[in-house]
Amino acid sequence: MILNKAKSDFLIIVVGKLLQVILMILAIRVSTSLLEPKEMGNIYIFTTIYTFFVLSLISPFGQYINRHTHQWHKQKLLLDNLGLYFLYLMGISIFSVIVSFFIYSFGVSQEIKLEYFLSLIFLFILFMTLNQTILPLLNMLYYRLSFTILTGLTAFGIILFGCLFISLFGNSAENWLLGTLASNTLFLIIGFFILKNRLNEKFHGFSYGLKKITKEKIKSILVFVLPLSVATLFMWLQNSGYRILIEQNIGLEFLGFLGIGLAVSSQIASTVESIVMQYFHPIYYKQITNVTTRERKEAIESLINKSLPIYFMLAIFLTFLSKYMVEILVDKKYYGVYIFTIFGIWIEFFRISSNLFGNISQSEMNTKKFMIPYVIGSLVTIILVYFSSLRENCEFYLPIALLIGGLSTMIIMYISMKKLIDFKIDFKLIFFSFLVSLPYFFTYLFNFETGLILNLLVVGSFGIYFLGTIYFIYKKGLGYDYS
């Protein structure tokens, strides 16, 4: 019965994610068809500012919620704690508007009117964050089907509302962003009522939750959250903050091209990462709750040795298939960005691997070790990006700068986490992953004029092989099954 439930959960996640991939492809294709590179650059600058607040001030609390979800659920305190989280988000949303006004005054994102910019910042931080909190909670509590349907509908709604607002108000970045906001808000509301009904808990009101706050509780939260806040601030600097330098030193049009190339690899990598994490994270968090150090070590080794080979194979796959993928995913005027996609998938591999190793800091409730890799990695990235953006051949040097920064973060994260728990990576499994990926090298022997049908055929054929290799490597990694 348990095995059947695990299989059905995995099937739901995979089918749901396949649907999301299709919608993701459609969203990139539609947005690049409707918007010029300069408008895409506006979107990337806006999301850079938005993610600054989310990563530095909100994401650490989200991770704290993940760490305690099962405990609060057993105690029937989840709704009360979510109520406190909502009040916190309101405060951060207001604070973000004040800070964003000063950021705008220094010349950042001024292609968007001030009133639209500030309104979108407030609404994005509040409603996008709530959507990305409530829906994953459904998955964390094993309501896989509800989570999968709502995330799929959110992705579809982004396209639908984006096209609607652009057709009504014009082809601008803010109208596409408004469509994204509308979809996330609608399905957040639906998701909240589903969660509330299934929890069978009573919400005692905001004042009840506020009265329960003690100095000791605040201290325990801050000990967990503050190092994560510092780490995620530097994570933002490494993964997004560099875009401000590019906007100021090179321009929005180049940022639009670079952003699209990196977005293709980022979207694909994030999709695969979320499939893996949606399936393994609830199991992992349950395994590390109230157990011994040895059991936590087994749990992290299981997570790493089942996930890392998949990410490695994805990086090799996209390295050789990027040209065909880009010509499927984006409008013709962006075809040349595939070279950025090749760099991007290895940047994403280093990012995902860093996140994977970083799970140890949460299992050990020692998030200080999580902070140092991102501080060093982001400083390396920003320094290299700054000097690269001033060079004549910046389009060559900039992706290399991002690549070196990501590699630095991953290496330091690996060393830091090994000091907390002496986990072992099965490098034999990584080598097997490389061997089964060798057939992708044959794509370099192809010499024909590409088109949409042919690109779909090439990607589809190798994609089926890729899925087969994942199954093969996953079966080899079943020795790390501690669930």
Short mmCIF file of C-alpha atoms in Angstrom, two decimals:
data_model
loop_
_atom_site.label_atom_id
_atom_site.label_comp_id
_atom_site.label_asym_id
_atom_site.label_seq_id
_atom_site.Cartn_x
_atom_site.Cartn_y
_atom_site.Cartn_z
CA MET A 1 0.00 0.00 0.00
CA ILE A 2 2.81 2.43 0.93
CA LEU A 3 4.71 1.51 -2.24
CA ASN A 4 1.61 2.09 -4.38
CA LYS A 5 1.08 5.47 -2.70
CA ALA A 6 4.71 6.44 -3.38
CA LYS A 7 4.38 5.43 -7.03
CA SER A 8 1.11 7.33 -7.47
CA ASP A 9 2.62 10.43 -5.81
CA PHE A 10 5.63 10.28 -8.13
CA LEU A 11 3.35 9.82 -11.15
CA ILE A 12 1.23 12.83 -10.15
CA ILE A 13 4.35 14.99 -9.74
CA VAL A 14 5.89 13.90 -13.06
CA VAL A 15 2.67 14.32 -15.07
CA GLY A 16 2.05 17.69 -13.43
CA LYS A 17 5.58 18.83 -14.15
CA LEU A 18 5.39 17.68 -17.76
CA LEU A 19 2.31 19.87 -18.11
CA GLN A 20 4.19 22.75 -16.49
CA VAL A 21 7.11 22.24 -18.89
CA ILE A 22 4.70 22.55 -21.84
CA LEU A 23 3.21 25.70 -20.32
CA MET A 24 6.68 27.03 -19.57
CA ILE A 25 7.66 26.53 -23.21
CA LEU A 26 4.51 28.31 -24.30
CA ALA A 27 5.08 31.18 -21.83
CA ILE A 28 8.64 31.83 -23.04
CA ARG A 29 7.55 31.56 -26.66
CA VAL A 30 4.59 33.92 -26.17
CA SER A 31 6.49 36.51 -24.12
CA THR A 32 9.42 36.62 -26.56
CA SER A 33 6.97 36.95 -29.46
CA LEU A 34 5.03 39.78 -27.85
CA LEU A 35 7.89 41.71 -26.22
CA GLU A 36 11.02 43.30 -27.65
CA PRO A 37 14.43 42.68 -26.01
CA LYS A 38 14.25 46.04 -24.19
CA GLU A 39 10.91 45.09 -22.59
CA MET A 40 12.31 41.68 -21.61
CA GLY A 41 15.20 43.60 -20.03
CA ASN A 42 12.64 45.62 -18.04
CA ILE A 43 11.10 42.39 -16.76
CA TYR A 44 14.49 41.07 -15.65
CA ILE A 45 15.38 44.29 -13.83
CA PHE A 46 11.99 44.35 -12.08
CA THR A 47 12.31 40.71 -11.00
CA THR A 48 15.83 41.47 -9.76
CA ILE A 49 14.46 44.11 -7.37
CA TYR A 50 11.52 41.89 -6.37
CA THR A 51 13.73 38.88 -5.65
CA PHE A 52 16.06 41.05 -3.56
CA PHE A 53 13.33 41.46 -0.94
CA VAL A 54 12.06 37.90 -1.28
CA LEU A 55 15.43 36.21 -0.91
CA SER A 56 16.89 38.41 1.82
CA LEU A 57 13.81 39.06 3.99
CA ILE A 58 11.22 36.37 3.19
CA SER A 59 12.78 33.16 1.89
CA PRO A 60 14.59 32.35 5.19
CA PHE A 61 11.26 32.44 7.04
CA GLY A 62 9.79 30.18 4.35
CA GLN A 63 12.56 27.67 5.03
CA TYR A 64 11.81 27.94 8.76
CA ILE A 65 8.17 27.12 7.97
CA ASN A 66 9.25 24.09 5.89
CA ARG A 67 11.43 22.87 8.75
CA HIS A 68 8.51 23.04 11.22
CA THR A 69 5.49 22.27 9.01
CA HIS A 70 5.00 18.67 10.16
CA GLN A 71 5.47 19.63 13.81
CA TRP A 72 2.95 22.49 13.62
CA HIS A 73 0.53 20.29 11.69
CA LYS A 74 0.61 17.65 14.47
CA GLN A 75 0.06 20.39 17.08
CA LYS A 76 -2.76 21.97 14.99
CA LEU A 77 -0.91 25.29 15.00
CA LEU A 78 -0.17 25.64 11.28
CA LEU A 79 -2.94 28.15 10.49
CA ASP A 80 -2.04 30.34 13.47
CA ASN A 81 1.61 30.45 12.41
CA LEU A 82 0.60 31.21 8.81
CA GLY A 83 -1.43 34.12 10.18
CA LEU A 84 1.69 35.55 11.80
CA TYR A 85 3.59 34.99 8.56
CA PHE A 86 0.94 37.00 6.67
CA LEU A 87 1.39 39.95 9.05
CA TYR A 88 5.13 39.76 8.52
CA LEU A 89 4.66 39.77 4.73
CA MET A 90 2.45 42.85 4.97
CA GLY A 91 5.18 44.66 6.87
CA ILE A 92 7.87 43.62 4.38
CA SER A 93 5.65 44.65 1.43
CA ILE A 94 5.25 48.16 2.85
CA PHE A 95 8.95 48.39 3.70
CA SER A 96 9.85 47.25 0.17
CA VAL A 97 7.88 50.12 -1.39
CA ILE A 98 9.88 52.66 0.65
CA VAL A 99 13.23 51.08 -0.27
CA SER A 100 12.20 50.64 -3.93
CA PHE A 101 11.43 54.37 -4.17
CA PHE A 102 15.06 55.15 -3.32
CA ILE A 103 16.35 52.41 -5.66
CA TYR A 104 14.25 53.93 -8.47
CA SER A 105 15.60 57.40 -7.62
CA PHE A 106 19.14 56.14 -8.28
CA GLY A 107 18.22 55.34 -11.88
CA VAL A 108 17.30 51.63 -11.67
CA SER A 109 14.27 50.35 -13.67
CA GLN A 110 13.19 53.84 -14.73
CA GLU A 111 11.72 52.57 -18.00
CA ILE A 112 8.65 51.59 -15.91
CA LYS A 113 6.57 54.47 -14.51
CA LEU A 114 7.15 55.03 -10.79
CA GLU A 115 3.53 54.44 -9.70
CA TYR A 116 3.39 51.14 -11.63
CA PHE A 117 6.80 50.09 -10.37
CA LEU A 118 5.97 50.63 -6.68
CA SER A 119 2.48 49.10 -6.95
CA LEU A 120 3.81 45.98 -8.67
CA ILE A 121 6.59 45.62 -6.07
CA PHE A 122 4.07 45.71 -3.20
CA LEU A 123 1.62 43.30 -4.83
CA PHE A 124 4.27 40.90 -6.11
CA ILE A 125 5.94 40.58 -2.72
CA LEU A 126 2.65 39.98 -0.93
CA PHE A 127 0.68 37.76 -3.31
CA MET A 128 3.44 35.97 -5.22
CA THR A 129 5.07 35.01 -1.92
CA LEU A 130 1.78 33.77 -0.47
CA ASN A 131 1.16 31.67 -3.59
CA GLN A 132 4.66 30.19 -3.33
CA THR A 133 4.06 29.44 0.36
CA ILE A 134 0.53 28.03 0.36
CA LEU A 135 0.77 25.78 -2.71
CA PRO A 136 4.06 24.08 -1.67
CA LEU A 137 2.51 23.46 1.77
CA LEU A 138 -0.09 21.28 0.04
CA ASN A 139 2.76 19.23 -1.40
CA MET A 140 4.64 19.17 1.91
CA LEU A 141 1.56 17.70 3.59
CA TYR A 142 1.22 15.10 0.78
CA TYR A 143 -1.78 16.70 -0.96
CA ARG A 144 0.09 16.11 -4.21
CA LEU A 145 -2.85 16.26 -6.62
CA SER A 146 -4.16 19.60 -5.34
CA PHE A 147 -0.67 21.07 -5.46
CA THR A 148 -0.02 19.79 -8.99
CA ILE A 149 -3.33 21.06 -10.40
CA LEU A 150 -3.01 24.51 -8.83
CA THR A 151 0.61 25.03 -9.90
CA GLY A 152 -0.34 23.96 -13.42
CA LEU A 153 -3.28 26.35 -13.47
CA THR A 154 -1.05 29.16 -12.16
CA ALA A 155 1.37 28.59 -15.05
CA PHE A 156 -1.49 28.55 -17.56
CA GLY A 157 -3.02 31.66 -16.00
CA ILE A 158 0.24 33.59 -16.42
CA ILE A 159 0.04 33.07 -20.19
CA LEU A 160 -3.71 33.71 -20.36
CA PHE A 161 -3.73 36.89 -18.25
CA GLY A 162 -0.43 38.08 -19.76
CA CYS A 163 -1.87 37.91 -23.29
CA LEU A 164 -5.12 39.49 -22.10
CA PHE A 165 -3.49 42.51 -20.46
CA ILE A 166 -1.07 43.01 -23.36
CA SER A 167 -3.94 42.91 -25.89
CA LEU A 168 -5.93 45.39 -23.79
CA PHE A 169 -3.21 47.81 -22.67
CA GLY A 170 -0.20 47.33 -24.97
CA ASN A 171 3.03 45.34 -25.43
CA SER A 172 4.90 46.40 -22.31
CA ALA A 173 6.75 44.66 -19.50
CA GLU A 174 4.36 45.94 -16.83
CA ASN A 175 1.33 44.42 -18.57
CA TRP A 176 2.98 40.99 -18.73
CA LEU A 177 3.93 41.33 -15.05
CA LEU A 178 0.33 42.27 -14.23
CA GLY A 179 -0.82 39.02 -15.85
CA THR A 180 1.67 37.05 -13.76
CA LEU A 181 0.36 38.75 -10.61
CA ALA A 182 -3.30 38.11 -11.48
CA SER A 183 -2.76 34.38 -12.02
CA ASN A 184 -0.76 33.89 -8.83
CA THR A 185 -3.35 35.79 -6.76
CA LEU A 186 -6.33 33.85 -8.13
CA PHE A 187 -4.88 30.40 -7.48
CA LEU A 188 -3.39 31.47 -4.15
CA ILE A 189 -6.92 32.17 -2.90
CA ILE A 190 -8.21 28.82 -4.17
CA GLY A 191 -5.20 27.02 -2.67
CA PHE A 192 -5.69 28.65 0.72
CA PHE A 193 -9.31 27.48 1.01
CA ILE A 194 -8.31 23.94 -0.02
CA LEU A 195 -5.54 23.92 2.59
CA LYS A 196 -7.81 25.35 5.30
CA ASN A 197 -10.51 22.74 4.67
CA ARG A 198 -8.07 19.84 4.70
CA LEU A 199 -6.16 20.91 7.79
CA ASN A 200 -9.23 20.69 9.98
CA GLU A 201 -7.76 23.38 12.21
CA LYS A 202 -9.24 26.46 13.81
CA PHE A 203 -7.64 29.84 13.19
CA HIS A 204 -7.72 31.67 16.53
CA GLY A 205 -7.06 35.15 15.13
CA PHE A 206 -4.03 37.37 14.71
CA SER A 207 -4.10 38.64 18.31
CA TYR A 208 -3.98 35.06 19.63
CA GLY A 209 -0.86 34.35 17.60
CA LEU A 210 0.80 37.61 18.63
CA LYS A 211 0.22 36.84 22.31
CA LYS A 212 2.02 33.51 21.88
CA ILE A 213 5.23 35.21 20.76
CA THR A 214 7.96 35.14 23.41
CA LYS A 215 11.52 36.43 23.55
CA GLU A 216 12.79 32.86 23.52
CA LYS A 217 10.78 32.02 20.40
CA ILE A 218 11.97 35.16 18.60
CA LYS A 219 15.56 34.34 19.54
CA SER A 220 15.29 30.75 18.27
CA ILE A 221 13.78 31.97 14.99
CA LEU A 222 16.45 34.64 14.50
CA VAL A 223 19.28 32.18 15.19
CA PHE A 224 17.92 30.06 12.33
CA VAL A 225 16.85 32.89 10.01
CA LEU A 226 19.54 35.60 10.23
CA PRO A 227 22.42 33.56 8.75
CA LEU A 228 20.04 32.39 6.00
CA SER A 229 19.06 36.02 5.34
CA VAL A 230 22.69 37.00 4.89
CA ALA A 231 23.28 33.93 2.69
CA THR A 232 20.23 34.56 0.51
CA LEU A 233 21.13 38.25 0.18
CA PHE A 234 24.46 37.24 -1.31
CA MET A 235 22.69 34.50 -3.28
CA TRP A 236 20.56 37.25 -4.84
CA LEU A 237 23.71 39.25 -5.57
CA GLN A 238 25.22 36.26 -7.37
CA ASN A 239 22.14 35.05 -9.26
CA SER A 240 20.29 38.31 -10.00
CA GLY A 241 21.97 41.43 -8.60
CA TYR A 242 24.58 41.52 -11.36
CA ARG A 243 21.78 42.52 -13.79
CA ILE A 244 21.79 46.04 -12.36
CA LEU A 245 25.46 46.40 -13.35
CA ILE A 246 24.61 45.20 -16.86
CA GLU A 247 21.68 47.63 -17.15
CA GLN A 248 23.85 50.54 -16.05
CA ASN A 249 27.05 49.63 -17.98
CA ILE A 250 25.73 48.00 -21.16
CA GLY A 251 21.96 48.54 -21.50
CA LEU A 252 18.55 46.90 -21.32
CA GLU A 253 18.65 45.40 -24.81
CA PHE A 254 21.76 43.31 -24.12
CA LEU A 255 20.30 42.36 -20.73
CA GLY A 256 17.19 41.14 -22.54
CA PHE A 257 19.24 38.85 -24.80
CA LEU A 258 21.44 37.56 -21.96
CA GLY A 259 18.41 37.15 -19.71
CA ILE A 260 16.52 35.06 -22.29
CA GLY A 261 19.50 32.76 -22.87
CA LEU A 262 20.02 32.20 -19.16
CA ALA A 263 16.25 31.97 -18.56
CA VAL A 264 15.94 28.96 -20.90
CA SER A 265 18.51 26.98 -18.90
CA SER A 266 17.15 28.34 -15.61
CA GLN A 267 13.55 27.35 -16.39
CA ILE A 268 14.52 23.85 -17.49
CA ALA A 269 16.87 23.32 -14.52
CA SER A 270 14.32 24.72 -12.06
CA THR A 271 11.64 22.43 -13.48
CA VAL A 272 13.80 19.32 -13.02
CA GLU A 273 14.94 20.52 -9.59
CA SER A 274 11.37 21.09 -8.45
CA ILE A 275 10.29 17.62 -9.63
CA VAL A 276 13.11 16.07 -7.64
CA MET A 277 12.56 18.24 -4.57
CA GLN A 278 8.76 17.94 -4.59
CA TYR A 279 9.15 14.20 -4.35
CA PHE A 280 12.16 13.94 -2.03
CA HIS A 281 11.88 17.04 0.19
CA PRO A 282 8.76 16.01 2.16
CA ILE A 283 10.40 12.61 2.75
CA TYR A 284 13.69 14.26 3.71
CA TYR A 285 12.16 16.76 6.15
CA LYS A 286 10.17 13.97 7.78
CA GLN A 287 13.32 11.81 8.08
CA ILE A 288 15.35 14.53 9.85
CA THR A 289 12.65 15.40 12.41
CA ASN A 290 13.54 14.21 15.94
CA VAL A 291 16.15 11.63 14.91
CA THR A 292 19.83 10.87 15.63
CA THR A 293 22.84 12.32 13.81
CA ARG A 294 23.49 8.99 12.09
CA GLU A 295 19.94 8.89 10.76
CA ARG A 296 20.22 12.48 9.52
CA LYS A 297 23.47 11.57 7.75
CA GLU A 298 21.72 8.66 6.04
CA ALA A 299 18.87 10.96 5.02
CA ILE A 300 21.18 13.56 3.44
CA GLU A 301 23.25 10.90 1.64
CA SER A 302 20.03 9.44 0.26
CA LEU A 303 18.90 12.88 -0.94
CA ILE A 304 22.25 13.82 -2.52
CA ASN A 305 23.03 10.50 -4.22
CA LYS A 306 19.57 10.27 -5.75
CA SER A 307 19.48 13.90 -6.92
CA LEU A 308 23.00 14.93 -7.94
CA PRO A 309 23.38 12.41 -10.83
CA ILE A 310 20.09 13.64 -12.32
CA TYR A 311 21.29 17.26 -12.26
CA PHE A 312 24.63 16.28 -13.79
CA MET A 313 22.96 14.39 -16.64
CA LEU A 314 20.63 17.35 -17.27
CA ALA A 315 23.62 19.71 -17.59
CA ILE A 316 25.26 17.45 -20.20
CA PHE A 317 21.95 16.97 -22.04
CA LEU A 318 21.28 20.69 -22.39
CA THR A 319 24.91 21.48 -23.26
CA PHE A 320 24.52 19.56 -26.51
CA LEU A 321 20.82 20.18 -27.17
CA SER A 322 20.72 23.91 -26.32
CA LYS A 323 20.57 25.15 -29.93
CA TYR A 324 17.56 22.95 -30.70
CA MET A 325 15.87 23.79 -27.38
CA VAL A 326 16.30 27.55 -27.85
CA GLU A 327 14.83 27.44 -31.38
CA ILE A 328 11.78 25.64 -29.95
CA LEU A 329 11.37 27.87 -26.93
CA VAL A 330 11.90 31.44 -28.14
CA ASP A 331 10.96 33.73 -30.98
CA LYS A 332 13.28 33.88 -34.04
CA LYS A 333 14.83 37.21 -33.04
CA TYR A 334 16.34 35.51 -29.97
CA TYR A 335 17.84 32.39 -31.66
CA GLY A 336 21.42 33.57 -31.17
CA VAL A 337 21.17 33.38 -27.35
CA TYR A 338 21.72 29.60 -27.30
CA ILE A 339 25.40 30.13 -26.42
CA PHE A 340 24.27 31.84 -23.20
CA THR A 341 22.06 28.80 -22.53
CA ILE A 342 25.11 26.48 -22.64
CA PHE A 343 26.89 28.58 -20.03
CA GLY A 344 23.61 28.94 -18.15
CA ILE A 345 22.98 25.24 -17.58
CA TRP A 346 26.36 24.82 -15.84
CA ILE A 347 25.70 27.96 -13.79
CA GLU A 348 22.40 26.31 -12.83
CA PHE A 349 24.15 23.00 -12.07
CA PHE A 350 26.45 24.75 -9.60
CA ARG A 351 23.49 26.63 -8.09
CA ILE A 352 21.34 23.52 -7.66
CA SER A 353 24.24 21.52 -6.25
CA SER A 354 24.96 24.29 -3.73
CA ASN A 355 21.30 24.23 -2.64
CA LEU A 356 21.41 20.45 -2.39
CA PHE A 357 24.47 20.45 -0.11
CA GLY A 358 22.99 23.38 1.83
CA ASN A 359 20.12 21.19 3.08
CA ILE A 360 22.54 19.91 5.72
CA SER A 361 22.61 23.30 7.44
CA GLN A 362 18.85 23.05 8.00
CA SER A 363 18.92 19.46 9.23
CA GLU A 364 21.58 20.47 11.79
CA MET A 365 19.84 23.80 12.58
CA ASN A 366 23.20 25.48 11.94
CA THR A 367 22.60 27.96 9.15
CA LYS A 368 25.78 29.98 9.77
CA LYS A 369 27.72 27.49 7.65
CA PHE A 370 25.24 28.10 4.82
CA MET A 371 26.12 31.78 4.73
CA ILE A 372 29.88 31.78 4.00
CA PRO A 373 29.78 30.09 0.53
CA TYR A 374 27.32 32.64 -0.84
CA VAL A 375 29.22 35.59 0.62
CA ILE A 376 32.46 34.51 -1.09
CA GLY A 377 30.80 33.28 -4.31
CA SER A 378 28.75 36.43 -4.80
CA LEU A 379 31.74 38.71 -4.24
CA VAL A 380 33.70 36.73 -6.84
CA THR A 381 30.74 37.01 -9.24
CA ILE A 382 30.13 40.75 -8.82
CA ILE A 383 33.81 41.69 -9.15
CA LEU A 384 34.21 39.59 -12.30
CA VAL A 385 30.90 40.81 -13.79
CA TYR A 386 31.83 44.44 -13.16
CA PHE A 387 35.15 44.18 -14.99
CA SER A 388 33.62 41.98 -17.72
CA SER A 389 30.87 44.53 -18.39
CA LEU A 390 33.51 47.18 -19.11
CA ARG A 391 35.34 45.07 -21.71
CA GLU A 392 34.72 45.24 -25.44
CA ASN A 393 33.91 41.51 -25.73
CA CYS A 394 31.58 41.56 -22.73
CA GLU A 395 29.19 39.01 -24.28
CA PHE A 396 31.99 36.43 -23.97
CA TYR A 397 33.42 37.38 -20.58
CA LEU A 398 30.14 37.91 -18.68
CA PRO A 399 28.90 34.26 -18.79
CA ILE A 400 32.38 33.06 -17.80
CA ALA A 401 32.30 35.42 -14.81
CA LEU A 402 28.94 33.96 -13.71
CA LEU A 403 30.26 30.44 -14.23
CA ILE A 404 33.35 30.99 -12.05
CA GLY A 405 31.23 32.59 -9.32
CA GLY A 406 28.82 29.63 -9.26
CA LEU A 407 31.65 27.10 -9.16
CA SER A 408 33.27 28.96 -6.24
CA THR A 409 30.02 28.85 -4.27
CA MET A 410 29.51 25.12 -4.87
CA ILE A 411 33.04 24.15 -3.81
CA ILE A 412 32.94 26.22 -0.63
CA MET A 413 29.42 24.95 0.19
CA TYR A 414 30.61 21.35 -0.16
CA ILE A 415 33.55 21.97 2.20
CA SER A 416 31.37 23.84 4.73
CA MET A 417 28.67 21.17 4.86
CA LYS A 418 31.23 18.36 5.18
CA LYS A 419 32.28 19.98 8.46
CA LEU A 420 28.72 19.63 9.78
CA ILE A 421 28.09 16.06 8.60
CA ASP A 422 30.74 13.94 6.92
CA PHE A 423 28.45 12.82 4.09
CA LYS A 424 29.70 10.81 1.12
CA ILE A 425 28.98 11.36 -2.57
CA ASP A 426 28.89 8.22 -4.70
CA PHE A 427 31.28 9.35 -7.44
CA LYS A 428 30.95 5.98 -9.12
CA LEU A 429 27.31 6.85 -9.72
CA ILE A 430 28.35 10.26 -11.12
CA PHE A 431 30.75 8.49 -13.51
CA PHE A 432 27.96 6.16 -14.66
CA SER A 433 25.86 9.28 -15.29
CA PHE A 434 28.61 10.63 -17.54
CA LEU A 435 28.93 7.35 -19.45
CA VAL A 436 25.22 7.09 -20.25
CA SER A 437 25.29 10.74 -21.43
CA LEU A 438 27.99 10.15 -24.08
CA PRO A 439 25.48 9.70 -26.98
CA TYR A 440 24.60 13.41 -26.79
CA PHE A 441 28.04 14.12 -28.31
CA PHE A 442 26.65 12.86 -31.65
CA THR A 443 24.54 16.02 -31.99
CA TYR A 444 27.73 17.87 -32.96
CA LEU A 445 27.95 15.62 -36.03
CA PHE A 446 24.56 16.84 -37.31
CA ASN A 447 24.82 19.22 -40.28
CA PHE A 448 21.40 20.18 -41.59
CA GLU A 449 19.09 23.16 -41.72
CA THR A 450 16.95 23.19 -38.61
CA GLY A 451 13.24 23.90 -38.33
CA LEU A 452 10.56 23.58 -35.66
CA ILE A 453 9.51 20.01 -36.61
CA LEU A 454 13.09 18.79 -36.91
CA ASN A 455 14.07 20.47 -33.64
CA LEU A 456 11.13 18.81 -31.88
CA LEU A 457 12.15 15.46 -33.35
CA VAL A 458 15.78 15.79 -32.22
CA VAL A 459 14.92 17.05 -28.72
CA GLY A 460 12.07 14.53 -28.36
CA SER A 461 14.26 11.56 -29.37
CA PHE A 462 17.12 12.48 -27.09
CA GLY A 463 14.63 13.52 -24.41
CA ILE A 464 13.16 10.00 -24.29
CA TYR A 465 16.69 8.63 -23.98
CA PHE A 466 17.38 11.19 -21.19
CA LEU A 467 14.35 10.01 -19.22
CA GLY A 468 15.50 6.43 -19.68
CA THR A 469 18.95 7.26 -18.28
CA ILE A 470 17.35 8.94 -15.26
CA TYR A 471 15.40 5.74 -14.53
CA PHE A 472 18.58 3.65 -14.98
CA ILE A 473 20.67 5.82 -12.64
CA TYR A 474 17.82 6.12 -10.14
CA LYS A 475 17.61 2.32 -9.89
CA LYS A 476 21.36 2.20 -9.26
CA GLY A 477 20.88 4.75 -6.48
CA LEU A 478 18.19 2.76 -4.67
CA GLY A 479 20.87 1.50 -2.28
CA TYR A 480 20.55 4.91 -0.63
CA ASP A 481 16.89 4.37 0.21
CA TYR A 482 16.43 5.11 3.91
CA SER A 483 12.77 6.04 3.72
#
